[in-house]
Amino acid sequence: MDWLTAYKIPVGRTAKLIFDWLKAHAGGFFDLVSDVMQALIEAILWLLQTPNPLVIVALFVALTFALQRNWKTPLLVLAGFLFILNQGYWKATTESLTLVLSACVVCMAVGVPIGIAAAHRPRLFAAMRPVLDLMQTLPTFVYLIPAIVFFGIGMVPGLIATVIFVLPAPIRLTHLGIASTPQPLLEAATAFGGTPRQVLWKVELPYALPQIMAGMNQTIMLSLSMVVIAALVGASGLGVPVVRALNSVNTALGFEAGFIIVVVAIILDRMLRMER
């Protein structure tokens, strides 16, 4: 099979040339993105770590009650946060929540408008679909390489890699919600004189809200799944003790940190679960 490998398609070399060109000619842009992301991370981290932990827990419980309108889910959220405090992982949890919430803000701000545009333009979605598939199927460790090249080590490259991996979820689910709006409902809104903007804000978005909330839920869950991988590029949070436990074969530490990640995932999932 030497004849087949003699003329290897230069996939890796081409990617390296692209990254080198971007690093040489778009350094200012990446510095700007890094500064904005760092400011967002620091702001959320300050909000979560400055008050007393019990104040933050109370706010999460109150938000859960406002969203779910029952007493069982807030009680579960309270028990979960008290367990985290009992295990001594509050600081690491707030750092992971900062990464998750930052990724959620960026992904929803970018993904929802793109999903709306894709729902209104089928050809755009058809062109985007292979890119979205690539973003979701490419091994997550591969995202860390350009993130390190462009943004160095720390929370920012972890956030960038997380955003690239997670972004297809809100795009797809927003597209699904907008595109599934019943045609008679759209025709009725248009017949009553609704402009395209009014139809979007008063008909399509309210109908698609459960799918958009599901997209936010998936964004948060997928972001949480990246905390361990993000720790490999210097991101703080619950991934750090997991990596440390893996390096030292520390079963107790690994189980503790892993179980805390599961608890955080359950808390966020129950908080944002929305039924139609």
Tab-separated table of C-alpha atoms in Angstrom:
chain	number	residue	atom	x	y	z
A	1	MET	CA	0.000	0.000	0.000
A	2	ASP	CA	3.008	2.321	-0.312
A	3	TRP	CA	1.567	3.768	-3.512
A	4	LEU	CA	-1.470	5.001	-1.547
A	5	THR	CA	0.503	6.624	1.243
A	6	ALA	CA	3.212	8.080	-1.019
A	7	TYR	CA	1.055	11.123	-1.799
A	8	LYS	CA	-0.459	11.849	1.583
A	9	ILE	CA	-3.106	14.581	1.628
A	10	PRO	CA	-1.543	17.347	3.778
A	11	VAL	CA	-4.370	17.710	6.314
A	12	GLY	CA	-2.179	18.274	9.342
A	13	ARG	CA	0.327	20.490	7.533
A	14	THR	CA	-2.475	22.629	6.101
A	15	ALA	CA	-4.039	23.068	9.539
A	16	LYS	CA	-0.662	24.089	10.969
A	17	LEU	CA	-0.165	26.660	8.208
A	18	ILE	CA	-3.623	28.121	8.887
A	19	PHE	CA	-2.978	28.333	12.633
A	20	ASP	CA	0.443	29.911	12.076
A	21	TRP	CA	-1.045	32.499	9.693
A	22	LEU	CA	-3.850	33.349	12.114
A	23	LYS	CA	-1.416	33.673	15.003
A	24	ALA	CA	0.806	36.018	12.981
A	25	HIS	CA	-1.915	38.190	11.420
A	26	ALA	CA	-4.878	38.048	13.830
A	27	GLY	CA	-3.114	38.357	17.163
A	28	GLY	CA	-4.963	41.562	18.040
A	29	PHE	CA	-8.339	39.910	17.500
A	30	PHE	CA	-7.460	36.944	19.699
A	31	ASP	CA	-6.136	39.291	22.387
A	32	LEU	CA	-9.458	41.163	22.314
A	33	VAL	CA	-11.437	37.933	22.577
A	34	SER	CA	-9.198	36.820	25.436
A	35	ASP	CA	-9.715	40.096	27.310
A	36	VAL	CA	-13.510	39.947	26.903
A	37	MET	CA	-13.676	36.316	28.001
A	38	GLN	CA	-11.377	36.977	30.959
A	39	ALA	CA	-13.536	39.916	32.057
A	40	LEU	CA	-16.670	37.750	31.853
A	41	ILE	CA	-15.015	34.970	33.859
A	42	GLU	CA	-13.753	37.349	36.538
A	43	ALA	CA	-17.165	39.024	36.870
A	44	ILE	CA	-19.030	35.745	37.350
A	45	LEU	CA	-16.332	34.420	39.686
A	46	TRP	CA	-16.589	37.595	41.794
A	47	LEU	CA	-20.371	37.249	42.006
A	48	LEU	CA	-20.124	33.628	43.152
A	49	GLN	CA	-17.193	33.905	45.576
A	50	THR	CA	-17.586	37.323	47.214
A	51	PRO	CA	-20.824	36.738	49.191
A	52	ASN	CA	-21.150	34.168	51.947
A	53	PRO	CA	-21.690	30.687	50.422
A	54	LEU	CA	-25.055	30.380	52.202
A	55	VAL	CA	-26.234	33.560	50.461
A	56	ILE	CA	-25.404	32.065	47.054
A	57	VAL	CA	-27.141	28.824	48.036
A	58	ALA	CA	-30.242	30.762	49.100
A	59	LEU	CA	-30.269	32.631	45.771
A	60	PHE	CA	-30.035	29.375	43.808
A	61	VAL	CA	-32.850	27.867	45.880
A	62	ALA	CA	-35.038	30.949	45.347
A	63	LEU	CA	-34.328	30.907	41.604
A	64	THR	CA	-35.229	27.216	41.467
A	65	PHE	CA	-38.554	27.872	43.199
A	66	ALA	CA	-39.293	30.756	40.808
A	67	LEU	CA	-38.610	28.515	37.796
A	68	GLN	CA	-40.196	25.259	38.973
A	69	ARG	CA	-43.004	26.448	41.307
A	70	ASN	CA	-42.776	23.474	43.660
A	71	TRP	CA	-40.999	22.771	46.941
A	72	LYS	CA	-39.372	19.433	46.071
A	73	THR	CA	-36.866	20.712	43.509
A	74	PRO	CA	-35.640	23.642	45.686
A	75	LEU	CA	-35.205	21.174	48.551
A	76	LEU	CA	-33.086	18.943	46.288
A	77	VAL	CA	-30.995	21.950	45.221
A	78	LEU	CA	-30.503	22.954	48.865
A	79	ALA	CA	-29.438	19.430	49.839
A	80	GLY	CA	-27.006	19.293	46.917
A	81	PHE	CA	-25.296	22.574	47.787
A	82	LEU	CA	-25.109	21.685	51.485
A	83	PHE	CA	-23.429	18.414	50.512
A	84	ILE	CA	-20.884	20.349	48.417
A	85	LEU	CA	-20.156	22.639	51.380
A	86	ASN	CA	-19.851	19.618	53.666
A	87	GLN	CA	-17.241	18.045	51.378
A	88	GLY	CA	-15.189	21.245	51.207
A	89	TYR	CA	-15.474	21.763	47.448
A	90	TRP	CA	-17.240	25.139	47.409
A	91	LYS	CA	-14.351	27.113	45.837
A	92	ALA	CA	-13.759	24.496	43.130
A	93	THR	CA	-17.507	24.304	42.493
A	94	THR	CA	-17.814	28.058	42.018
A	95	GLU	CA	-14.871	27.970	39.593
A	96	SER	CA	-16.540	25.226	37.565
A	97	LEU	CA	-19.867	27.063	37.689
A	98	THR	CA	-18.049	30.141	36.385
A	99	LEU	CA	-16.786	28.179	33.388
A	100	VAL	CA	-20.231	26.652	32.805
A	101	LEU	CA	-22.142	29.934	33.126
A	102	SER	CA	-19.628	31.795	30.943
A	103	ALA	CA	-19.964	29.141	28.238
A	104	CYS	CA	-23.754	29.311	28.581
A	105	VAL	CA	-23.779	33.107	28.139
A	106	VAL	CA	-21.557	32.959	25.049
A	107	CYS	CA	-23.264	29.953	23.451
A	108	MET	CA	-26.815	31.229	23.955
A	109	ALA	CA	-25.884	34.730	22.776
A	110	VAL	CA	-24.374	33.287	19.595
A	111	GLY	CA	-26.381	30.092	19.119
A	112	VAL	CA	-29.955	31.412	19.422
A	113	PRO	CA	-29.645	34.086	16.692
A	114	ILE	CA	-27.872	31.618	14.398
A	115	GLY	CA	-30.589	29.014	15.050
A	116	ILE	CA	-33.316	31.567	14.218
A	117	ALA	CA	-31.550	32.548	11.001
A	118	ALA	CA	-31.098	28.882	10.054
A	119	ALA	CA	-34.796	28.150	10.669
A	120	HIS	CA	-35.804	30.966	8.316
A	121	ARG	CA	-33.239	30.002	5.677
A	122	PRO	CA	-33.191	26.238	4.959
A	123	ARG	CA	-30.205	26.553	2.617
A	124	LEU	CA	-28.179	28.197	5.376
A	125	PHE	CA	-28.958	25.320	7.732
A	126	ALA	CA	-28.081	22.766	5.050
A	127	ALA	CA	-24.694	24.471	4.628
A	128	MET	CA	-24.169	24.674	8.390
A	129	ARG	CA	-25.068	21.058	9.163
A	130	PRO	CA	-21.696	19.498	8.188
A	131	VAL	CA	-19.875	22.148	10.241
A	132	LEU	CA	-22.092	21.460	13.272
A	133	ASP	CA	-21.523	17.711	12.868
A	134	LEU	CA	-17.758	18.281	12.726
A	135	MET	CA	-17.827	20.470	15.847
A	136	GLN	CA	-19.691	17.784	17.808
A	137	THR	CA	-17.780	14.729	16.578
A	138	LEU	CA	-14.206	16.038	16.560
A	139	PRO	CA	-12.451	14.759	19.713
A	140	THR	CA	-12.617	17.420	22.405
A	141	PHE	CA	-8.885	17.174	23.090
A	142	VAL	CA	-8.248	18.478	19.561
A	143	TYR	CA	-9.939	21.778	20.493
A	144	LEU	CA	-7.358	22.308	23.210
A	145	ILE	CA	-4.486	22.588	20.720
A	146	PRO	CA	-5.620	25.782	18.897
A	147	ALA	CA	-6.978	27.130	22.188
A	148	ILE	CA	-3.494	26.898	23.720
A	149	VAL	CA	-1.867	28.296	20.577
A	150	PHE	CA	-4.105	31.383	20.463
A	151	PHE	CA	-4.946	31.975	24.141
A	152	GLY	CA	-2.198	30.366	26.239
A	153	ILE	CA	-2.919	28.570	29.504
A	154	GLY	CA	-5.751	29.251	31.954
A	155	MET	CA	-9.518	29.622	32.107
A	156	VAL	CA	-9.855	31.371	28.728
A	157	PRO	CA	-8.607	28.489	26.520
A	158	GLY	CA	-10.774	26.109	28.547
A	159	LEU	CA	-13.769	28.366	27.906
A	160	ILE	CA	-13.001	28.663	24.183
A	161	ALA	CA	-12.691	24.884	23.778
A	162	THR	CA	-15.931	24.426	25.725
A	163	VAL	CA	-17.797	26.946	23.557
A	164	ILE	CA	-16.669	25.280	20.317
A	165	PHE	CA	-17.785	21.871	21.583
A	166	VAL	CA	-21.121	23.076	23.023
A	167	LEU	CA	-22.273	25.678	20.473
A	168	PRO	CA	-24.056	23.230	18.095
A	169	ALA	CA	-26.584	22.281	20.812
A	170	PRO	CA	-28.341	25.680	21.143
A	171	ILE	CA	-28.151	26.205	17.373
A	172	ARG	CA	-29.823	22.881	16.589
A	173	LEU	CA	-32.503	23.115	19.278
A	174	THR	CA	-33.352	26.737	18.490
A	175	HIS	CA	-33.646	25.782	14.821
A	176	LEU	CA	-35.890	22.875	15.762
A	177	GLY	CA	-38.170	25.024	17.910
A	178	ILE	CA	-38.557	27.843	15.359
A	179	ALA	CA	-38.927	25.503	12.386
A	180	SER	CA	-41.606	23.421	14.156
A	181	THR	CA	-43.943	26.376	14.731
A	182	PRO	CA	-47.304	25.294	13.208
A	183	GLN	CA	-47.953	26.858	9.829
A	184	PRO	CA	-51.606	27.744	10.640
A	185	LEU	CA	-50.364	29.717	13.643
A	186	LEU	CA	-47.951	31.679	11.446
A	187	GLU	CA	-50.622	32.273	8.816
A	188	ALA	CA	-53.066	33.540	11.438
A	189	ALA	CA	-50.477	35.962	12.843
A	190	THR	CA	-49.702	37.237	9.341
A	191	ALA	CA	-53.397	37.561	8.471
A	192	PHE	CA	-53.915	39.793	11.514
A	193	GLY	CA	-51.229	42.152	10.218
A	194	GLY	CA	-48.198	40.876	12.081
A	195	THR	CA	-44.841	41.983	10.709
A	196	PRO	CA	-42.010	39.423	10.437
A	197	ARG	CA	-40.460	40.867	13.609
A	198	GLN	CA	-43.777	40.662	15.502
A	199	VAL	CA	-44.331	37.098	14.295
A	200	LEU	CA	-40.858	36.167	15.542
A	201	TRP	CA	-41.180	37.767	18.990
A	202	LYS	CA	-44.859	37.026	19.692
A	203	VAL	CA	-45.405	33.687	17.957
A	204	GLU	CA	-42.252	31.784	17.028
A	205	LEU	CA	-40.086	32.489	20.084
A	206	PRO	CA	-42.855	31.764	22.653
A	207	TYR	CA	-43.676	28.513	20.850
A	208	ALA	CA	-39.994	27.562	20.640
A	209	LEU	CA	-39.226	28.490	24.254
A	210	PRO	CA	-39.232	24.884	25.564
A	211	GLN	CA	-36.744	23.872	22.861
A	212	ILE	CA	-34.602	26.935	23.556
A	213	MET	CA	-34.611	26.110	27.277
A	214	ALA	CA	-33.696	22.528	26.382
A	215	GLY	CA	-30.824	23.981	24.379
A	216	MET	CA	-29.713	25.941	27.444
A	217	ASN	CA	-29.971	22.785	29.544
A	218	GLN	CA	-27.849	20.847	27.050
A	219	THR	CA	-25.377	23.732	26.883
A	220	ILE	CA	-24.893	23.619	30.648
A	221	MET	CA	-24.655	19.823	30.806
A	222	LEU	CA	-22.135	19.623	27.955
A	223	SER	CA	-20.120	22.486	29.458
A	224	LEU	CA	-20.009	20.628	32.764
A	225	SER	CA	-18.728	17.553	30.962
A	226	MET	CA	-15.761	19.651	29.785
A	227	VAL	CA	-14.524	20.734	33.234
A	228	VAL	CA	-12.075	17.835	33.517
A	229	ILE	CA	-10.738	18.357	29.992
A	230	ALA	CA	-10.462	22.127	30.563
A	231	ALA	CA	-8.339	21.418	33.645
A	232	LEU	CA	-5.665	20.024	31.328
A	233	VAL	CA	-5.048	23.544	29.970
A	234	GLY	CA	-4.950	25.240	33.357
A	235	ALA	CA	-8.649	25.931	33.979
A	236	SER	CA	-9.530	25.911	37.658
A	237	GLY	CA	-12.458	24.009	39.121
A	238	LEU	CA	-13.583	20.487	39.857
A	239	GLY	CA	-11.507	19.076	37.015
A	240	VAL	CA	-8.274	19.871	38.858
A	241	PRO	CA	-8.760	17.330	41.707
A	242	VAL	CA	-9.929	14.747	39.168
A	243	VAL	CA	-6.735	15.176	37.122
A	244	ARG	CA	-4.651	15.169	40.312
A	245	ALA	CA	-6.362	11.970	41.461
A	246	LEU	CA	-5.717	10.366	38.074
A	247	ASN	CA	-2.022	11.262	38.180
A	248	SER	CA	-1.572	9.953	41.735
A	249	VAL	CA	-4.080	7.056	41.446
A	250	ASN	CA	-5.939	8.523	44.434
A	251	THR	CA	-9.257	6.688	44.488
A	252	ALA	CA	-10.747	8.682	47.370
A	253	LEU	CA	-9.990	12.082	45.829
A	254	GLY	CA	-11.179	11.018	42.389
A	255	PHE	CA	-14.449	9.630	43.715
A	256	GLU	CA	-15.100	12.730	45.837
A	257	ALA	CA	-14.504	15.204	42.995
A	258	GLY	CA	-16.351	13.059	40.466
A	259	PHE	CA	-19.355	12.721	42.746
A	260	ILE	CA	-19.423	16.497	43.296
A	261	ILE	CA	-19.526	16.991	39.502
A	262	VAL	CA	-22.514	14.630	39.352
A	263	VAL	CA	-24.256	16.568	42.138
A	264	VAL	CA	-23.700	19.881	40.325
A	265	ALA	CA	-25.055	18.359	37.104
A	266	ILE	CA	-28.198	17.127	38.885
A	267	ILE	CA	-28.725	20.540	40.529
A	268	LEU	CA	-28.455	22.457	37.257
A	269	ASP	CA	-30.551	19.942	35.327
A	270	ARG	CA	-33.418	20.050	37.859
A	271	MET	CA	-33.258	23.841	38.072
A	272	LEU	CA	-33.643	24.388	34.330
A	273	ARG	CA	-35.920	21.487	33.421
A	274	MET	CA	-38.915	22.915	31.598
A	275	GLU	CA	-41.961	21.018	30.411
A	276	ARG	CA	-44.180	22.260	27.619
